[in-house]
mmCIF file of C-alpha atoms in Angstrom:
data_model
loop_
_atom_site.group_PDB
_atom_site.id
_atom_site.type_symbol
_atom_site.label_atom_id
_atom_site.label_comp_id
_atom_site.label_asym_id
_atom_site.label_seq_id
_atom_site.Cartn_x
_atom_site.Cartn_y
_atom_site.Cartn_z
ATOM 1 C CA MET A 110 52.554 104.124 141.218
ATOM 2 C CA GLN A 111 50.085 103.114 143.545
ATOM 3 C CA ASP A 112 50.314 105.872 146.224
ATOM 4 C CA LYS A 113 51.083 109.264 146.814
ATOM 5 C CA LYS A 114 55.308 109.601 146.867
ATOM 6 C CA THR A 115 56.760 112.929 148.847
ATOM 7 C CA ILE A 116 60.137 114.812 147.928
ATOM 8 C CA LEU A 117 61.534 117.751 149.281
ATOM 9 C CA ALA A 118 63.160 120.031 146.576
ATOM 10 C CA PRO A 119 66.400 122.145 148.052
ATOM 11 C CA ALA A 120 66.838 126.353 147.933
ATOM 12 C CA LYS A 121 70.310 127.062 146.835
ATOM 13 C CA LEU A 122 72.510 129.730 146.952
ATOM 14 C CA ASN A 123 74.820 131.607 144.400
ATOM 15 C CA LEU A 124 78.165 131.956 146.890
ATOM 16 C CA PHE A 125 79.441 134.024 143.942
ATOM 17 C CA LEU A 126 78.199 135.168 140.931
ATOM 18 C CA LYS A 127 79.947 136.616 137.870
ATOM 19 C CA ILE A 128 78.751 137.758 134.405
ATOM 20 C CA VAL A 129 81.374 136.649 131.966
ATOM 21 C CA GLY A 130 79.527 137.533 128.715
ATOM 22 C CA ARG A 131 75.951 137.204 126.984
ATOM 23 C CA LYS A 132 75.511 134.701 124.047
ATOM 24 C CA ILE A 133 73.506 136.235 121.421
ATOM 25 C CA ASN A 134 70.133 135.231 122.067
ATOM 26 C CA GLY A 135 70.525 137.609 125.685
ATOM 27 C CA TYR A 136 71.209 134.465 127.931
ATOM 28 C CA HIS A 137 74.074 135.553 130.273
ATOM 29 C CA LEU A 138 77.086 133.497 130.275
ATOM 30 C CA ILE A 139 77.757 132.789 134.349
ATOM 31 C CA HIS A 140 80.562 131.536 136.267
ATOM 32 C CA SER A 141 78.955 130.837 139.673
ATOM 33 C CA GLY A 142 79.584 129.036 143.174
ATOM 34 C CA ILE A 143 76.309 126.736 144.296
ATOM 35 C CA THR A 144 75.321 125.337 147.822
ATOM 36 C CA PHE A 145 72.108 124.042 148.972
ATOM 37 C CA LEU A 146 70.333 125.241 151.801
ATOM 38 C CA ASN A 147 67.754 123.667 154.716
ATOM 39 C CA LEU A 148 65.014 125.386 152.843
ATOM 40 C CA PHE A 149 62.820 122.934 151.062
ATOM 41 C CA ASP A 150 59.467 123.121 149.223
ATOM 42 C CA LYS A 151 57.370 119.691 149.325
ATOM 43 C CA ILE A 152 56.242 118.224 146.379
ATOM 44 C CA GLN A 153 53.452 115.278 146.648
ATOM 45 C CA VAL A 154 53.225 113.129 143.234
ATOM 46 C CA GLU A 155 50.194 110.541 142.544
ATOM 47 C CA GLU A 156 48.836 108.839 139.740
ATOM 48 C CA SER A 157 45.810 110.920 138.043
ATOM 49 C CA ASN A 158 43.680 110.374 134.812
ATOM 50 C CA LYS A 159 44.776 113.790 133.387
ATOM 51 C CA ASN A 160 47.678 116.259 134.738
ATOM 52 C CA GLU A 161 46.995 118.192 137.469
ATOM 53 C CA ILE A 162 48.897 121.131 139.600
ATOM 54 C CA PHE A 163 48.090 122.672 143.195
ATOM 55 C CA TYR A 164 50.174 124.825 144.774
ATOM 56 C CA LYS A 165 49.796 125.558 148.964
ATOM 57 C CA GLY A 166 51.993 127.408 151.481
ATOM 58 C CA LEU A 167 53.398 130.622 151.973
ATOM 59 C CA PHE A 168 54.388 131.567 148.709
ATOM 60 C CA LYS A 169 51.651 130.089 146.898
ATOM 61 C CA PRO A 170 50.767 132.017 143.132
ATOM 62 C CA LEU A 171 47.776 134.168 144.575
ATOM 63 C CA ASN A 172 45.779 133.107 141.879
ATOM 64 C CA GLY A 173 46.167 129.174 141.962
ATOM 65 C CA ASN A 174 48.880 128.695 139.404
ATOM 66 C CA PHE A 175 51.530 130.749 138.264
ATOM 67 C CA ASN A 176 51.618 131.735 134.471
ATOM 68 C CA ASP A 177 54.425 129.962 133.615
ATOM 69 C CA CYS A 178 54.166 127.165 135.320
ATOM 70 C CA ILE A 179 57.554 125.335 135.174
ATOM 71 C CA ILE A 180 55.991 121.802 136.366
ATOM 72 C CA ASN A 181 53.870 122.312 133.423
ATOM 73 C CA LYS A 182 56.621 122.743 131.394
ATOM 74 C CA THR A 183 58.739 120.288 132.277
ATOM 75 C CA LEU A 184 55.654 117.355 131.731
ATOM 76 C CA ASN A 185 55.714 118.313 128.302
ATOM 77 C CA PHE A 186 59.316 118.081 128.072
ATOM 78 C CA ILE A 187 60.156 115.208 129.312
ATOM 79 C CA ASP A 188 59.146 111.942 127.610
ATOM 80 C CA LEU A 189 56.469 110.184 129.701
ATOM 81 C CA PRO A 190 54.925 107.317 128.657
ATOM 82 C CA LYS A 191 52.083 107.673 126.928
ATOM 83 C CA LYS A 192 48.640 107.978 128.770
ATOM 84 C CA THR A 193 50.926 108.961 132.067
ATOM 85 C CA TYR A 194 49.335 111.434 134.400
ATOM 86 C CA PHE A 195 49.898 113.328 137.392
ATOM 87 C CA LYS A 196 48.328 115.286 140.285
ATOM 88 C CA ILE A 197 51.430 117.011 141.713
ATOM 89 C CA THR A 198 50.780 119.279 144.938
ATOM 90 C CA ILE A 199 53.834 121.753 145.734
ATOM 91 C CA THR A 200 54.019 123.143 149.365
ATOM 92 C CA LYS A 201 56.091 126.459 148.641
ATOM 93 C CA ASN A 202 58.214 127.279 150.969
ATOM 94 C CA ILE A 203 60.905 128.792 149.172
ATOM 95 C CA PRO A 204 60.105 132.859 148.018
ATOM 96 C CA VAL A 205 59.657 133.220 144.330
ATOM 97 C CA GLN A 206 61.762 134.674 142.115
ATOM 98 C CA GLY A 207 64.275 135.279 145.198
ATOM 99 C CA GLY A 208 67.292 134.179 143.407
ATOM 100 C CA LEU A 209 66.941 130.812 145.527
ATOM 101 C CA GLY A 210 65.669 128.557 142.745
ATOM 102 C CA SER A 211 62.558 127.978 143.727
ATOM 103 C CA ALA A 212 60.911 127.275 139.955
ATOM 104 C CA SER A 213 63.877 125.171 139.031
ATOM 105 C CA THR A 214 63.990 123.075 142.194
ATOM 106 C CA ASN A 215 60.612 122.064 141.739
ATOM 107 C CA ALA A 216 61.506 121.206 138.385
ATOM 108 C CA ALA A 217 64.515 118.922 138.550
ATOM 109 C CA SER A 218 63.344 117.386 142.096
ATOM 110 C CA LEU A 219 59.941 116.197 139.453
ATOM 111 C CA ILE A 220 62.408 114.850 137.610
ATOM 112 C CA LEU A 221 64.460 112.935 139.896
ATOM 113 C CA LEU A 222 61.530 111.323 141.272
ATOM 114 C CA LEU A 223 60.109 110.189 138.291
ATOM 115 C CA ASN A 224 63.466 108.889 136.983
ATOM 116 C CA LYS A 225 63.872 106.622 140.628
ATOM 117 C CA LEU A 226 60.411 105.659 139.956
ATOM 118 C CA LYS A 227 60.864 104.441 136.456
ATOM 119 C CA TYR A 228 59.062 106.777 134.382
ATOM 120 C CA ILE A 229 61.441 108.295 132.748
ATOM 121 C CA LYS A 230 64.816 107.931 132.232
ATOM 122 C CA LEU A 231 67.636 110.859 133.321
ATOM 123 C CA GLN A 232 69.398 112.776 130.618
ATOM 124 C CA ASN A 233 72.558 114.394 131.151
ATOM 125 C CA PRO A 234 71.876 117.316 133.209
ATOM 126 C CA SER A 235 72.611 119.700 130.584
ATOM 127 C CA LYS A 236 69.720 118.744 128.310
ATOM 128 C CA TYR A 237 67.512 120.070 130.814
ATOM 129 C CA ILE A 238 68.962 123.560 130.249
ATOM 130 C CA LEU A 239 65.803 124.240 128.133
ATOM 131 C CA ILE A 240 63.369 123.924 131.230
ATOM 132 C CA GLY A 241 65.418 126.364 133.399
ATOM 133 C CA SER A 242 68.906 127.671 133.820
ATOM 134 C CA ASP A 243 69.101 126.522 137.450
ATOM 135 C CA VAL A 244 67.652 123.216 136.815
ATOM 136 C CA PRO A 245 71.073 121.307 135.588
ATOM 137 C CA CYS A 246 72.584 122.634 139.175
ATOM 138 C CA PHE A 247 69.613 120.685 140.906
ATOM 139 C CA LEU A 248 69.787 117.629 139.023
ATOM 140 C CA PHE A 249 73.136 117.855 140.430
ATOM 141 C CA ASN A 250 72.349 118.111 143.637
ATOM 142 C CA LYS A 251 75.954 118.628 145.142
ATOM 143 C CA ASN A 252 77.737 122.324 145.680
ATOM 144 C CA CYS A 253 79.025 122.832 142.405
ATOM 145 C CA ILE A 254 81.251 125.789 140.134
ATOM 146 C CA VAL A 255 78.717 126.148 137.219
ATOM 147 C CA SER A 256 79.332 127.900 134.130
ATOM 148 C CA GLY A 257 77.998 128.501 130.372
ATOM 149 C CA VAL A 258 74.257 129.733 130.823
ATOM 150 C CA GLY A 259 74.199 126.971 133.835
ATOM 151 C CA ASP A 260 74.584 123.768 131.313
ATOM 152 C CA ILE A 261 78.081 123.619 132.454
ATOM 153 C CA ILE A 262 78.687 121.854 136.305
ATOM 154 C CA GLU A 263 82.054 120.754 137.957
ATOM 155 C CA LYS A 264 82.094 119.180 141.365
ATOM 156 C CA LYS A 265 83.168 121.749 144.035
ATOM 157 C CA HIS A 266 86.828 120.931 145.674
ATOM 158 C CA HIS A 267 87.381 121.708 148.913
#
């Protein structure tokens, strides 16, 4: 990657959400309808000599970084080639912890961009549930019905 690449990470809205059970590990089993909103975080990625994550925008963390930064978690989870590092700048326009998928959309959008640029090979979306419950639906990136712990995705029928 020669220059800075930019991707928009959309917010989502649960049209309905029903908790249908609970797993032994405490995760909720759900049934939910998801659509996407015209509200986006902006993610800029460029190669670097180390991984650096910067936040700006209305909903950036006050101390400069989130305690449980999903971008760090994503970079550690995906299988990047050795000595591949990125400077990632995220403009937070989506409210954090508002149920709109703010962190998960950032993780999924980064995965999609790195796949498009051929740094990684995209796996089955359900594999990414370990990063965050909403990551698979953001990777699917279409209106859908989600069940399980967020790992089972069906195309929404009209």
